[in-house]
CSV table of C-alpha atoms in Angstrom, one decimal:
chain,number,residue,atom,x,y,z
A,1,PHE,CA,88.1,-30.2,-23.5
A,2,ARG,CA,88.1,-32.9,-20.9
A,3,SER,CA,91.2,-34.4,-22.5
A,4,ILE,CA,93.1,-31.2,-21.8
A,5,ALA,CA,92.5,-31.7,-18.1
A,6,LEU,CA,94.6,-34.9,-18.3
A,7,LEU,CA,97.7,-32.9,-19.1
A,8,LYS,CA,98.8,-32.5,-15.5
A,9,ASN,CA,102.1,-30.8,-16.2
A,10,LEU,CA,100.7,-28.2,-18.6
A,11,GLU,CA,102.0,-24.8,-17.8
A,12,LYS,CA,100.7,-22.8,-20.8
A,13,LEU,CA,97.3,-23.1,-22.5
A,14,ASN,CA,96.1,-21.0,-25.4
A,15,LEU,CA,92.4,-21.2,-26.3
A,16,MET,CA,92.2,-17.8,-28.0
A,17,GLY,CA,89.1,-17.5,-30.2
A,18,CYS,CA,87.6,-20.8,-29.0
A,19,LEU,CA,83.9,-19.9,-29.5
A,20,LEU,CA,82.7,-23.2,-28.1
A,21,LEU,CA,84.4,-22.9,-24.7
A,22,GLU,CA,82.0,-22.4,-21.8
A,23,ASP,CA,82.4,-22.0,-18.0
A,24,ASP,CA,81.7,-25.7,-17.4
A,25,ASP,CA,84.5,-26.6,-19.8
A,26,LEU,CA,86.9,-24.3,-18.0
A,27,ALA,CA,86.0,-25.8,-14.7
A,28,THR,CA,87.3,-29.2,-15.9
A,29,PHE,CA,90.8,-27.6,-16.0
A,30,SER,CA,91.0,-27.4,-12.2
A,31,SER,CA,93.3,-30.4,-12.3
A,32,LEU,CA,96.0,-28.3,-14.1
A,33,THR,CA,97.7,-27.3,-10.9
A,34,LYS,CA,100.9,-26.2,-12.7
A,35,LEU,CA,99.2,-23.9,-15.2
A,36,LYS,CA,100.9,-20.5,-15.2
A,37,ARG,CA,99.6,-18.9,-18.4
A,38,LEU,CA,96.0,-19.0,-19.7
A,39,GLU,CA,94.9,-17.2,-22.9
A,40,LEU,CA,91.2,-17.0,-23.4
A,41,ASN,CA,91.0,-14.0,-25.7
A,42,ARG,CA,87.7,-13.9,-27.6
A,43,CYS,CA,86.1,-16.8,-25.8
A,44,LYS,CA,82.8,-15.0,-25.8
A,45,LYS,CA,80.7,-17.6,-23.9
A,46,LEU,CA,82.7,-17.3,-20.7
A,47,THR,CA,81.1,-15.6,-17.8
A,48,GLY,CA,83.9,-16.3,-15.3
A,49,GLU,CA,81.4,-17.5,-12.7
A,50,ASN,CA,82.7,-21.0,-12.6
A,51,PHE,CA,86.4,-20.1,-12.8
A,52,PRO,CA,88.6,-22.8,-11.2
A,53,LYS,CA,91.3,-22.0,-8.7
A,54,PHE,CA,94.7,-21.9,-10.3
A,55,LYS,CA,97.3,-21.3,-7.6
A,56,ASN,CA,100.2,-20.9,-10.0
A,57,LEU,CA,98.4,-18.8,-12.6
A,58,THR,CA,100.3,-15.6,-13.2
A,59,TYR,CA,99.1,-14.5,-16.7
A,60,LEU,CA,95.5,-14.4,-17.9
A,61,ASP,CA,94.2,-12.9,-21.1
A,62,ILE,CA,90.5,-12.4,-21.2
A,63,CYS,CA,90.4,-9.6,-23.8
A,64,TYR,CA,87.2,-9.5,-25.8
A,65,CYS,CA,85.5,-12.0,-23.5
A,66,TYR,CA,82.4,-9.9,-23.4
A,67,GLY,CA,80.4,-12.5,-21.4
A,68,ILE,CA,82.5,-12.0,-18.3
A,69,THR,CA,80.1,-10.7,-15.6
A,70,THR,CA,80.9,-8.6,-12.5
A,71,LYS,CA,80.4,-11.7,-10.4
A,72,GLY,CA,82.7,-13.7,-12.7
A,73,PHE,CA,85.4,-11.0,-12.7
A,74,THR,CA,85.4,-11.0,-8.9
A,75,LYS,CA,85.6,-14.8,-8.8
A,76,ILE,CA,88.6,-14.8,-11.2
A,77,CYS,CA,90.4,-12.3,-9.0
A,78,LEU,CA,89.7,-14.2,-5.9
A,79,GLU,CA,90.6,-17.7,-7.3
A,80,SER,CA,93.9,-16.5,-8.8
A,81,GLU,CA,96.0,-15.5,-5.9
A,82,ASN,CA,99.3,-15.2,-7.8
A,83,LEU,CA,97.9,-13.3,-10.8
A,84,ASN,CA,100.3,-10.6,-11.9
A,85,VAL,CA,99.1,-9.8,-15.4
A,86,PHE,CA,95.5,-9.4,-16.2
A,87,LEU,CA,94.1,-8.1,-19.5
A,88,ASN,CA,90.5,-7.1,-19.9
């Protein structure tokens, strides 16, 4: 996943169904400052507790991410100030 973090101009990222994705992997994406759309549907290992700040993120799909905790959900909301669409 670290190679994805090198794609500095990435605006959309679809990791739906990626069963290996964990919070620490997601944290490496903090360098993706232009990211607007992030699809994490069915990434069951995610808790959201190490969710990076994405200032341009407007769309996030975390449907069926059953590992998301209350603490993680709160962090996601606080770290994504421009989030308009949120699926859970």
